[in-house]
Tab-separated table of C-alpha atoms in Angstrom:
chain	number	residue	atom	x	y	z
A	1	MET	CA	-30.247	-5.790	-9.563
A	2	HIS	CA	-28.678	-4.345	-6.451
A	3	ILE	CA	-31.049	-2.601	-4.098
A	4	SER	CA	-29.517	0.706	-3.010
A	5	GLU	CA	-29.041	1.944	0.512
A	6	GLY	CA	-31.915	3.853	2.065
A	7	VAL	CA	-34.728	2.316	0.022
A	8	LEU	CA	-35.837	-0.564	2.236
A	9	SER	CA	-37.512	-0.568	5.646
A	10	ALA	CA	-36.164	-2.027	8.888
A	11	PRO	CA	-38.122	-5.335	8.845
A	12	VAL	CA	-36.907	-6.129	5.312
A	13	LEU	CA	-33.294	-5.267	6.143
A	14	VAL	CA	-33.323	-7.326	9.338
A	15	THR	CA	-35.003	-10.335	7.698
A	16	GLY	CA	-32.536	-10.127	4.809
A	17	ALA	CA	-29.568	-10.010	7.173
A	18	ALA	CA	-30.895	-12.942	9.225
A	19	LEU	CA	-31.572	-15.120	6.162
A	20	ALA	CA	-28.178	-14.244	4.709
A	21	ALA	CA	-26.472	-15.148	7.983
A	22	ALA	CA	-28.272	-18.507	7.984
A	23	GLY	CA	-27.330	-19.236	4.360
A	24	ILE	CA	-23.734	-18.188	4.902
A	25	SER	CA	-23.342	-20.355	7.993
A	26	VAL	CA	-24.690	-23.374	6.098
A	27	GLY	CA	-22.259	-22.531	3.290
A	28	LEU	CA	-19.301	-22.182	5.649
A	29	LYS	CA	-20.142	-25.457	7.416
A	30	LYS	CA	-20.081	-27.224	4.082
A	31	MET	CA	-16.827	-25.605	3.075
A	32	ASP	CA	-13.629	-27.510	3.551
A	33	PRO	CA	-10.987	-24.996	4.768
A	34	GLU	CA	-8.611	-26.701	2.329
A	35	LYS	CA	-10.821	-25.560	-0.517
A	36	ILE	CA	-10.648	-21.840	0.237
A	37	PRO	CA	-8.344	-21.124	-2.724
A	38	GLN	CA	-10.665	-22.939	-5.136
A	39	VAL	CA	-13.818	-21.225	-3.903
A	40	ALA	CA	-12.103	-17.836	-3.785
A	41	VAL	CA	-10.646	-18.081	-7.275
A	42	LEU	CA	-14.018	-19.186	-8.662
A	43	SER	CA	-15.636	-16.251	-6.810
A	44	SER	CA	-13.143	-13.913	-8.457
A	45	ALA	CA	-13.983	-15.449	-11.825
A	46	PHE	CA	-17.688	-14.777	-11.216
A	47	PHE	CA	-16.868	-11.243	-10.097
A	48	VAL	CA	-14.947	-10.610	-13.315
A	49	ALA	CA	-17.635	-12.318	-15.420
A	50	SER	CA	-20.240	-9.994	-13.926
A	51	LEU	CA	-18.303	-7.082	-15.443
A	52	ILE	CA	-18.895	-8.486	-18.945
A	53	HIS	CA	-21.516	-6.553	-20.860
A	54	VAL	CA	-23.327	-8.425	-23.594
A	55	PRO	CA	-25.208	-6.531	-26.286
A	56	ILE	CA	-28.968	-6.716	-26.531
A	57	GLY	CA	-30.372	-4.601	-29.331
A	58	PRO	CA	-29.112	-1.045	-28.973
A	59	SER	CA	-28.348	-1.502	-25.279
A	60	SER	CA	-26.301	-3.946	-23.215
A	61	VAL	CA	-26.675	-5.864	-19.959
A	62	HIS	CA	-24.073	-7.240	-17.614
A	63	LEU	CA	-23.985	-10.918	-16.767
A	64	ILE	CA	-25.226	-12.092	-13.362
A	65	LEU	CA	-24.498	-15.827	-13.600
A	66	ASN	CA	-25.963	-16.707	-10.205
A	67	GLY	CA	-27.448	-19.876	-11.745
A	68	ILE	CA	-24.098	-21.257	-12.815
A	69	ASN	CA	-22.545	-20.051	-9.571
A	70	GLY	CA	-25.087	-22.205	-7.722
A	71	LEU	CA	-24.415	-25.188	-10.013
A	72	LEU	CA	-20.697	-25.026	-9.335
A	73	LEU	CA	-20.651	-24.051	-5.687
A	74	GLY	CA	-23.930	-25.309	-4.168
A	75	TRP	CA	-24.488	-23.735	-0.753
A	76	LEU	CA	-21.073	-22.134	-0.986
A	77	CYS	CA	-22.608	-19.624	-3.380
A	78	PHE	CA	-23.878	-17.793	-0.273
A	79	PRO	CA	-20.398	-16.873	1.048
A	80	SER	CA	-19.133	-16.467	-2.511
A	81	ILE	CA	-21.838	-13.937	-3.420
A	82	LEU	CA	-21.543	-12.175	-0.047
A	83	VAL	CA	-17.857	-11.575	-0.667
A	84	ALA	CA	-18.464	-10.408	-4.236
A	85	LEU	CA	-21.188	-7.982	-3.111
A	86	ALA	CA	-19.043	-6.675	-0.243
A	87	LEU	CA	-16.218	-6.001	-2.692
A	88	GLN	CA	-18.593	-4.283	-5.105
A	89	ALA	CA	-19.907	-2.108	-2.277
A	90	ILE	CA	-16.407	-1.064	-1.210
A	91	LEU	CA	-14.875	-0.698	-4.677
A	92	PHE	CA	-17.770	0.705	-6.709
A	93	GLN	CA	-20.387	1.609	-4.045
A	94	PHE	CA	-22.944	-0.648	-5.721
A	95	GLY	CA	-25.370	-1.859	-3.069
A	96	GLY	CA	-24.132	-1.012	0.425
A	97	ILE	CA	-23.643	-2.233	3.986
A	98	THR	CA	-27.153	-2.254	5.389
A	99	VAL	CA	-28.513	-3.920	2.231
A	100	LEU	CA	-25.668	-6.457	2.024
A	101	GLY	CA	-27.796	-9.150	3.686
A	102	ILE	CA	-30.912	-8.778	1.575
A	103	ASN	CA	-28.910	-8.417	-1.650
A	104	THR	CA	-26.965	-11.589	-0.830
A	105	VAL	CA	-30.185	-13.535	-0.247
A	106	ASN	CA	-31.797	-12.181	-3.427
A	107	MET	CA	-28.863	-13.411	-5.539
A	108	ALA	CA	-27.677	-16.523	-3.663
A	109	LEU	CA	-30.971	-18.195	-2.742
A	110	PRO	CA	-31.946	-18.675	-6.415
A	111	GLY	CA	-28.464	-20.103	-6.978
A	112	VAL	CA	-28.978	-22.708	-4.244
A	113	ILE	CA	-32.465	-23.546	-5.582
A	114	CYS	CA	-31.001	-24.044	-9.060
A	115	TYR	CA	-28.294	-26.246	-7.588
A	116	TYR	CA	-30.903	-28.598	-6.123
A	117	LEU	CA	-33.102	-28.539	-9.239
A	118	PHE	CA	-30.502	-28.821	-11.974
A	119	SER	CA	-27.133	-30.097	-10.747
A	120	ARG	CA	-28.057	-33.698	-11.622
A	121	LEU	CA	-29.966	-32.781	-14.779
A	122	VAL	CA	-27.226	-30.751	-16.455
A	123	THR	CA	-24.924	-33.767	-16.413
A	124	HIS	CA	-27.640	-36.024	-17.877
A	125	GLU	CA	-26.506	-38.254	-20.765
A	126	ARG	CA	-29.313	-37.152	-23.041
A	127	LYS	CA	-28.219	-33.946	-24.672
A	128	VAL	CA	-31.718	-32.469	-24.882
A	129	ILE	CA	-32.279	-32.771	-21.140
A	130	SER	CA	-28.870	-31.426	-20.256
A	131	LEU	CA	-29.166	-28.433	-22.610
A	132	ALA	CA	-32.745	-27.648	-21.589
A	133	SER	CA	-31.876	-27.743	-17.909
A	134	GLY	CA	-28.855	-25.493	-18.550
A	135	PHE	CA	-31.154	-22.911	-20.112
A	136	ALA	CA	-33.761	-23.351	-17.353
A	137	CYS	CA	-31.075	-22.918	-14.698
A	138	GLY	CA	-29.844	-19.563	-16.060
A	139	PHE	CA	-33.365	-18.333	-16.789
A	140	LEU	CA	-34.869	-19.377	-13.454
A	141	ALA	CA	-32.013	-17.986	-11.342
A	142	VAL	CA	-32.459	-14.474	-12.760
A	143	PHE	CA	-36.248	-14.802	-12.706
A	144	LEU	CA	-36.253	-15.757	-9.012
A	145	SER	CA	-33.792	-12.971	-8.210
A	146	ALA	CA	-36.004	-10.422	-9.954
A	147	ILE	CA	-39.028	-11.728	-8.047
A	148	LEU	CA	-37.151	-11.553	-4.735
A	149	VAL	CA	-35.968	-8.001	-5.466
A	150	ALA	CA	-39.544	-7.022	-6.363
A	151	LEU	CA	-40.918	-8.654	-3.201
A	152	SER	CA	-38.325	-6.894	-1.021
A	153	LEU	CA	-39.329	-3.546	-2.517
A	154	VAL	CA	-43.072	-4.128	-2.209
A	155	TRP	CA	-42.735	-5.413	1.324
A	156	ALA	CA	-40.792	-2.293	2.298
A	157	GLU	CA	-43.273	0.119	0.752
A	158	GLY	CA	-46.580	-0.622	-0.953
A	159	SER	CA	-46.227	2.233	-3.435
A	160	PHE	CA	-43.161	0.531	-4.956
A	161	THR	CA	-45.511	-2.018	-6.563
A	162	GLU	CA	-45.540	-0.548	-10.083
A	163	ALA	CA	-41.776	-0.020	-10.077
A	164	ALA	CA	-41.267	-3.585	-8.817
A	165	GLU	CA	-43.480	-5.006	-11.572
A	166	LEU	CA	-41.507	-3.101	-14.179
A	167	ILE	CA	-38.225	-4.447	-12.755
A	168	VAL	CA	-39.420	-8.030	-13.268
A	169	VAL	CA	-40.697	-7.339	-16.797
A	170	ALA	CA	-37.545	-5.431	-17.756
A	171	HIS	CA	-35.456	-8.404	-16.703
A	172	LEU	CA	-37.230	-10.822	-19.083
A	173	PRO	CA	-34.635	-10.297	-21.840
A	174	VAL	CA	-31.878	-10.693	-19.247
A	175	MET	CA	-33.405	-14.031	-18.202
A	176	ILE	CA	-33.319	-15.259	-21.790
A	177	ILE	CA	-29.724	-14.151	-22.294
A	178	GLU	CA	-28.644	-15.708	-18.995
A	179	GLY	CA	-30.452	-18.889	-20.019
A	180	LEU	CA	-28.567	-19.015	-23.330
A	181	ILE	CA	-25.213	-18.183	-21.753
A	182	THR	CA	-25.736	-20.820	-19.042
A	183	LEU	CA	-26.797	-23.399	-21.642
A	184	PHE	CA	-23.661	-22.878	-23.752
A	185	CYS	CA	-21.442	-22.562	-20.714
A	186	VAL	CA	-22.704	-25.851	-19.243
A	187	ALA	CA	-22.242	-27.571	-22.608
A	188	PHE	CA	-18.695	-26.203	-22.738
A	189	LEU	CA	-17.829	-27.276	-19.192
A	190	LYS	CA	-19.284	-30.741	-19.799
A	191	ARG	CA	-16.894	-31.225	-22.676
A	192	VAL	CA	-13.847	-29.508	-21.198
A	193	LYS	CA	-13.988	-30.034	-17.438
A	194	PRO	CA	-17.010	-32.066	-16.327
A	195	GLU	CA	-15.704	-32.357	-12.742
A	196	LEU	CA	-16.461	-28.665	-12.204
A	197	LEU	CA	-20.219	-29.198	-12.451
A	198	GLY	CA	-22.389	-30.391	-9.596
A	199	GLY	CA	-21.429	-28.443	-6.472
A	200	ARG	CA	-18.335	-30.563	-5.889
A	201	HIS	CA	-16.850	-27.926	-3.640
A	202	GLU	CA	-19.078	-28.951	-0.808
A	203	LYS	CA	-17.228	-30.912	1.828
A	204	ARG	CA	-19.067	-34.206	1.673
A	205	ALA	CA	-18.446	-34.676	-2.041
A	206	TRP	CA	-14.689	-34.755	-1.624
B	1	MET	CA	-10.689	-1.049	-14.340
B	2	ILE	CA	-10.781	-2.568	-10.879
B	3	GLU	CA	-8.916	-0.180	-8.676
B	4	GLU	CA	-9.282	1.260	-5.212
B	5	GLN	CA	-9.896	4.805	-6.362
B	6	PHE	CA	-10.135	6.457	-2.975
B	7	ALA	CA	-7.843	4.239	-0.890
B	8	SER	CA	-4.648	6.258	-1.125
B	9	GLY	CA	-4.381	9.639	0.520
B	10	GLU	CA	-2.815	11.437	3.413
B	11	SER	CA	-5.910	12.931	5.021
B	12	PHE	CA	-7.000	12.600	8.642
B	13	VAL	CA	-9.614	10.039	7.613
B	14	HIS	CA	-7.102	7.920	5.696
B	15	HIS	CA	-4.975	7.629	8.828
B	16	LEU	CA	-7.771	6.641	11.216
B	17	ASP	CA	-7.695	3.166	12.748
B	18	PRO	CA	-9.551	0.924	10.256
B	19	ARG	CA	-11.405	-0.869	13.058
B	20	MET	CA	-12.880	2.436	14.229
B	21	LYS	CA	-13.848	3.272	10.670
B	22	ILE	CA	-15.624	-0.048	10.153
B	23	ILE	CA	-17.536	0.128	13.444
B	24	THR	CA	-18.629	3.739	13.056
B	25	ALA	CA	-19.494	3.307	9.360
B	26	PHE	CA	-21.658	0.323	10.174
B	27	ILE	CA	-23.556	1.919	13.072
B	28	TYR	CA	-23.921	5.171	11.176
B	29	ALA	CA	-25.300	3.421	8.075
B	30	VAL	CA	-27.803	1.443	10.153
B	31	VAL	CA	-29.015	4.538	12.047
B	32	VAL	CA	-29.411	6.578	8.860
B	33	ALA	CA	-31.153	3.703	7.063
B	34	LEU	CA	-33.693	3.476	9.881
B	35	SER	CA	-34.298	7.227	10.173
B	36	SER	CA	-37.266	8.739	8.383
B	37	GLY	CA	-37.676	12.327	9.558
B	38	PHE	CA	-36.221	15.158	7.497
B	39	PRO	CA	-34.356	16.827	10.392
B	40	ALA	CA	-32.433	13.612	11.121
B	41	LEU	CA	-31.774	12.900	7.438
B	42	LEU	CA	-30.561	16.419	6.682
B	43	ALA	CA	-28.295	16.203	9.730
B	44	ALA	CA	-26.986	12.912	8.330
B	45	LEU	CA	-26.318	14.470	4.936
B	46	ALA	CA	-24.400	17.283	6.648
B	47	VAL	CA	-22.337	14.806	8.689
B	48	SER	CA	-21.538	12.778	5.560
B	49	LEU	CA	-20.476	15.922	3.707
B	50	VAL	CA	-18.159	16.820	6.581
B	51	LEU	CA	-16.653	13.316	6.492
B	52	ILE	CA	-16.098	13.433	2.744
B	53	THR	CA	-14.516	16.895	3.040
B	54	LEU	CA	-12.212	15.626	5.777
B	55	ALA	CA	-11.154	12.751	3.524
B	56	ARG	CA	-10.049	15.296	0.883
B	57	LEU	CA	-11.051	13.168	-2.088
B	58	SER	CA	-11.396	14.345	-5.660
B	59	MET	CA	-14.917	15.787	-5.716
B	60	ARG	CA	-15.189	15.001	-9.416
B	61	LYS	CA	-14.614	11.290	-8.772
B	62	VAL	CA	-16.996	11.247	-5.809
B	63	LEU	CA	-19.745	12.957	-7.806
B	64	TYR	CA	-19.208	10.605	-10.732
B	65	ARG	CA	-19.580	7.647	-8.353
B	66	LEU	CA	-22.793	9.049	-6.897
B	67	VAL	CA	-24.303	9.586	-10.349
B	68	VAL	CA	-23.505	6.018	-11.362
B	69	VAL	CA	-24.990	4.412	-8.252
B	70	ASN	CA	-28.151	6.531	-8.110
B	71	GLY	CA	-29.729	4.544	-10.955
B	72	LEU	CA	-32.310	2.730	-8.843
B	73	ILE	CA	-33.216	5.942	-7.025
B	74	LEU	CA	-33.788	7.757	-10.326
B	75	PHE	CA	-35.891	4.846	-11.514
B	76	LEU	CA	-38.045	5.061	-8.363
B	77	TRP	CA	-38.474	8.814	-8.926
B	78	ILE	CA	-40.395	8.029	-12.130
B	79	PHE	CA	-42.995	6.143	-10.107
B	80	LEU	CA	-43.133	7.371	-6.551
B	81	PRO	CA	-44.753	10.787	-7.022
B	82	PHE	CA	-47.637	9.117	-8.858
B	83	THR	CA	-48.110	5.865	-6.934
B	84	TYR	CA	-47.846	7.181	-3.384
B	85	GLN	CA	-51.227	7.851	-1.791
B	86	GLY	CA	-51.888	11.407	-0.691
B	87	GLU	CA	-52.985	14.884	-1.561
B	88	ALA	CA	-52.635	15.712	-5.293
B	89	TRP	CA	-50.042	18.369	-6.011
B	90	PHE	CA	-50.021	18.586	-9.795
B	91	THR	CA	-51.570	16.562	-12.581
B	92	LEU	CA	-49.874	15.100	-15.626
B	93	GLY	CA	-52.567	13.765	-17.949
B	94	PRO	CA	-54.326	11.011	-16.021
B	95	LEU	CA	-51.650	10.941	-13.312
B	96	HIS	CA	-51.713	12.842	-10.061
B	97	ALA	CA	-48.443	13.588	-8.359
B	98	THR	CA	-48.844	13.699	-4.607
B	99	ARG	CA	-47.000	15.902	-2.173
B	100	GLU	CA	-46.366	12.898	0.062
B	101	GLY	CA	-44.980	10.897	-2.844
B	102	ILE	CA	-42.479	13.580	-3.704
B	103	ALA	CA	-41.557	13.999	-0.055
B	104	PHE	CA	-40.941	10.245	0.189
B	105	ALA	CA	-38.826	10.246	-2.972
B	106	ILE	CA	-36.710	13.098	-1.598
B	107	GLN	CA	-36.429	11.219	1.678
B	108	ILE	CA	-34.958	8.040	0.145
B	109	THR	CA	-32.689	10.086	-2.132
B	110	VAL	CA	-31.196	11.982	0.818
B	111	LYS	CA	-30.927	8.789	2.845
B	112	CYS	CA	-29.219	6.821	0.089
B	113	ASN	CA	-26.698	9.523	-0.726
B	114	ALA	CA	-25.911	10.297	2.914
B	115	ILE	CA	-25.041	6.635	3.500
B	116	LEU	CA	-23.086	6.345	0.254
B	117	LEU	CA	-21.006	9.445	1.012
B	118	ALA	CA	-20.176	8.094	4.467
B	119	LEU	CA	-19.218	4.719	3.001
B	120	ILE	CA	-16.936	6.373	0.464
B	121	ALA	CA	-15.392	8.563	3.167
B	122	LEU	CA	-14.897	5.790	5.715
B	123	LEU	CA	-14.609	2.444	3.922
B	124	ALA	CA	-13.371	3.279	0.440
B	125	THR	CA	-10.507	5.260	1.989
B	126	THR	CA	-9.118	2.055	3.520
B	127	PRO	CA	-7.178	-0.418	1.369
B	128	ILE	CA	-9.158	-3.662	0.939
B	129	VAL	CA	-6.391	-5.758	2.461
B	130	THR	CA	-6.333	-3.562	5.579
B	131	LEU	CA	-10.122	-3.768	5.788
B	132	GLY	CA	-9.869	-7.546	5.677
B	133	HIS	CA	-7.360	-7.674	8.514
B	134	ALA	CA	-9.348	-5.155	10.557
B	135	MET	CA	-12.532	-7.224	10.117
B	136	GLY	CA	-10.548	-10.217	11.346
B	137	ARG	CA	-9.682	-8.289	14.505
B	138	LEU	CA	-13.376	-7.495	14.888
B	139	ARG	CA	-14.115	-11.233	15.101
B	140	VAL	CA	-15.559	-11.740	11.653
B	141	PRO	CA	-15.097	-15.513	11.033
B	142	ASP	CA	-11.604	-16.302	9.812
B	143	ILE	CA	-12.784	-18.339	6.871
B	144	LEU	CA	-14.858	-15.423	5.533
B	145	ILE	CA	-11.898	-13.079	5.837
B	146	GLN	CA	-9.693	-15.491	3.930
B	147	LEU	CA	-12.315	-15.852	1.249
B	148	PHE	CA	-12.618	-12.055	1.059
B	149	LEU	CA	-8.860	-11.458	0.786
B	150	PHE	CA	-8.216	-14.316	-1.656
B	151	THR	CA	-11.101	-13.288	-3.873
B	152	TYR	CA	-9.856	-9.722	-3.994
B	153	ARG	CA	-6.301	-10.895	-4.652
B	154	TYR	CA	-7.330	-13.027	-7.617
B	155	ILE	CA	-9.817	-10.629	-9.182
B	156	HIS	CA	-6.883	-8.791	-10.726
B	157	VAL	CA	-5.217	-11.933	-12.010
B	158	ILE	CA	-8.437	-13.221	-13.513
B	159	PHE	CA	-9.267	-9.873	-14.999
B	160	GLN	CA	-5.963	-10.029	-16.885
B	161	GLU	CA	-6.867	-13.516	-18.031
B	162	TYR	CA	-10.224	-12.192	-19.224
B	163	ASP	CA	-8.513	-9.328	-21.031
B	164	ARG	CA	-6.238	-11.770	-22.826
B	165	LEU	CA	-9.132	-13.971	-23.927
B	166	ARG	CA	-11.065	-10.891	-25.038
B	167	ASN	CA	-8.134	-9.629	-27.101
B	168	ALA	CA	-7.727	-13.025	-28.699
B	169	MET	CA	-11.399	-12.913	-29.709
B	170	LYS	CA	-11.027	-9.410	-31.104
B	171	ALA	CA	-7.922	-10.413	-33.027
B	172	ARG	CA	-10.009	-13.116	-34.688
B	173	GLY	CA	-12.542	-10.521	-35.772
B	174	PHE	CA	-15.198	-11.013	-33.091
B	175	VAL	CA	-17.770	-8.200	-33.025
B	176	PRO	CA	-20.485	-8.499	-30.344
B	177	ARG	CA	-24.024	-8.313	-31.746
B	178	THR	CA	-27.457	-9.444	-30.639
B	179	ASN	CA	-27.297	-13.025	-31.907
B	180	THR	CA	-26.725	-16.574	-30.746
B	181	HIS	CA	-23.166	-16.581	-32.026
B	182	THR	CA	-22.302	-13.693	-29.702
B	183	TYR	CA	-23.942	-15.325	-26.712
B	184	ARG	CA	-22.256	-18.640	-27.433
B	185	SER	CA	-18.869	-16.931	-27.723
B	186	TYR	CA	-19.383	-15.115	-24.441
B	187	ALA	CA	-20.517	-18.328	-22.769
B	188	TYR	CA	-17.359	-20.100	-23.939
B	189	LEU	CA	-15.342	-17.136	-22.706
B	190	VAL	CA	-16.949	-17.446	-19.262
B	191	GLY	CA	-16.501	-21.231	-19.339
B	192	MET	CA	-12.830	-20.883	-20.260
B	193	LEU	CA	-12.402	-18.314	-17.487
B	194	LEU	CA	-13.884	-20.762	-14.965
B	195	VAL	CA	-11.743	-23.669	-16.187
B	196	ARG	CA	-8.532	-21.646	-16.100
B	197	SER	CA	-9.416	-20.225	-12.672
B	198	TYR	CA	-10.013	-23.710	-11.380
B	199	ASP	CA	-6.693	-24.974	-12.680
B	200	ARG	CA	-4.969	-21.916	-11.306
B	201	ALA	CA	-6.579	-22.479	-7.912
B	202	GLU	CA	-5.174	-25.993	-7.860
B	203	ARG	CA	-1.659	-24.646	-8.484
B	204	ILE	CA	-2.110	-21.904	-5.888
B	205	HIS	CA	-3.274	-24.422	-3.335
B	206	LYS	CA	-0.272	-26.677	-3.932
B	207	ALA	CA	2.096	-23.729	-3.719
B	208	MET	CA	0.478	-22.704	-0.451
B	209	LEU	CA	0.789	-26.220	0.964
B	210	CYS	CA	4.485	-26.158	0.055
B	211	ARG	CA	4.832	-23.006	2.120
B	212	GLY	CA	3.150	-24.642	5.095
B	213	PHE	CA	-0.421	-23.320	4.762
B	214	ARG	CA	-2.667	-24.908	7.389
B	215	GLY	CA	-5.920	-23.054	6.861
B	216	LYS	CA	-4.842	-20.024	8.858
B	217	TYR	CA	-3.970	-16.638	7.435
B	218	HIS	CA	-1.339	-14.903	9.544
B	219	THR	CA	-0.958	-11.180	9.415
B	220	LEU	CA	1.824	-8.904	10.463
B	221	SER	CA	-0.300	-5.776	10.510
B	222	GLN	CA	-0.639	-4.191	13.923
B	223	PHE	CA	-3.334	-1.675	14.646
B	224	SER	CA	-2.893	0.893	17.346
B	225	VAL	CA	-5.364	3.402	18.652
B	226	THR	CA	-4.054	6.957	18.780
B	227	ARG	CA	-5.517	9.999	20.511
B	228	GLY	CA	-6.925	11.168	17.194
B	229	ASP	CA	-8.752	7.845	16.822
B	230	VAL	CA	-10.294	8.150	20.273
B	231	ALA	CA	-11.364	11.728	19.586
B	232	TYR	CA	-12.874	10.746	16.246
B	233	PHE	CA	-14.698	7.820	17.840
B	234	MET	CA	-16.170	9.973	20.639
B	235	VAL	CA	-17.316	12.682	18.225
B	236	MET	CA	-18.831	10.166	15.803
B	237	VAL	CA	-20.676	8.307	18.571
B	238	SER	CA	-22.087	11.577	19.943
B	239	VAL	CA	-23.159	12.618	16.457
B	240	ILE	CA	-24.911	9.282	15.932
B	241	LEU	CA	-26.607	9.542	19.336
B	242	GLY	CA	-27.696	13.078	18.441
B	243	MET	CA	-29.248	11.786	15.228
B	244	VAL	CA	-31.048	9.035	17.113
B	245	LEU	CA	-32.442	11.696	19.484
B	246	ILE	CA	-33.642	13.936	16.650
B	247	GLN	CA	-35.307	10.978	14.945
B	248	TRP	CA	-36.843	9.818	18.249
B	249	LYS	CA	-38.348	13.239	18.893
B	250	ALA	CA	-39.724	13.352	15.364
B	251	ILE	CA	-41.634	10.080	15.637
B	252	ARG	CA	-42.911	10.735	19.167
C-alpha cells in the first residue's frame, strides 16, 4: 500500500511529513536509548515478515502486520515503520523520499490506534475476548491504513476517487488475512512470551 | 534476496560525497514532485537519465526495478483517463476518455519515474551504512540513525532465521494454501520470528554493554569534499534552479 512518488500534491505531502515528524518525535521521546537494539531487531523482524507472501486463492498478498507492530511497540511503531520504509525506498525503490512522511503516517497511525484500543484486551484472561481483539487489531489496522491511503489520494486529486474506492475494497481480503494472522500470532505470543505484548518498549513501562 | 543491487561500482556517481548525494537527491525529488508543467517534467526526466547514465548501472536491472515499482501508476492509468473531467477524446462503451485525463496520467508517470531514476542513481549507489553515517553528519537525530543502521544490520540475520524456519516447515511437508491451517502456520512463524528476535536483541544488548556501549554510535568514516564534488553540487543546484524557473514560467 505504498503511495508512489509523483502522485500526491504539495499540501498532502507537507501534511504527511509534518504528522510523521510529530509521531516520530513522540516515539523517540518514549524510547529509552538503552532499548535501541530491541526496537531495531523487532523492526528488522517486521521488515522480514513483510516479505512473506501468503496465498489467497490463485494470487498472494504480502503481510503488513502494522497492527501487531503497534501492539508490541506502541508509539515506537512510528520510528520503526519510518526506518523500514526508508530502507524499502533505498533497497527496492518502493515508496520514495517525498512520500516517506505520508506513507509512514498511513501505516504507523493505525498501529498506534490499535495499541490504545487493544493492548489491554489482547492480554485479557477470557480467551474469547483476547482472540476477538487480536483479530480486530489486525483487521482494523489494515482497514484504517487503506482508508488513509484512499483519503490521501482523493485529497490530492478528486479524480482519484474511483481508484481510491477500489483500493479499499481490494484490501478487504487482506484485512481478513491480517486479522487471522494477528489473532494466531497474539495467541502464540501469549503462550510463549507474554512479556512481548503491550507496548512494553515504551520508556515508562520499564 | 535483500541486497544492495546498485551500491557497488566505480563510476563518478559512486565516488561522490554521500552528503552531497543525499542533499541534492532530496531537493531534486521535492522540486520534481511539486512541478506540474510538461517542460519542467521532461527536463527532469532528461536530468535523471543523465544521472543514471553517469552511474553506469546495469540498464536491465534498472528497467526491471522501474517495472516492479510502477504498479500503482499502472493501476491509476486504468481510471484516470475516464474519471478526469474534460473534453472527450475517445469513447469506450459508456466511458469517455478525456484528453486532460490522459495528459494528467502521463504527467504523474513521467514525474514518478524521473524521481525514481534519480533516487536509484543517487541513493541506491551509496552503501546503506555510508548513507547512515552521512545522514548523521547532516544532523539527523542520532537515535534515528542508530535505529536505521541496527535495523539494516539485523535484517540479514533475521532473514536467515526466517529461511531456516521456512525450510523446517517445508521439510515437514508444509504446502501453503488458502486455508486456516496455512494462516495459523504463518502466524506461528511470524510469532517465532518475533520471539527469537527479541531474545537475540537481549544478547546483542548485553554484548554491546560488555564492549562499553553508552547509547552513542561512533564512526571512523571521514567524508571529504573533492573538487569533483563541488563541481557536481554546483551543476546540480543550477539544474534544479533551472527547473524551478521553467515551472515558474509555466504557471505564471
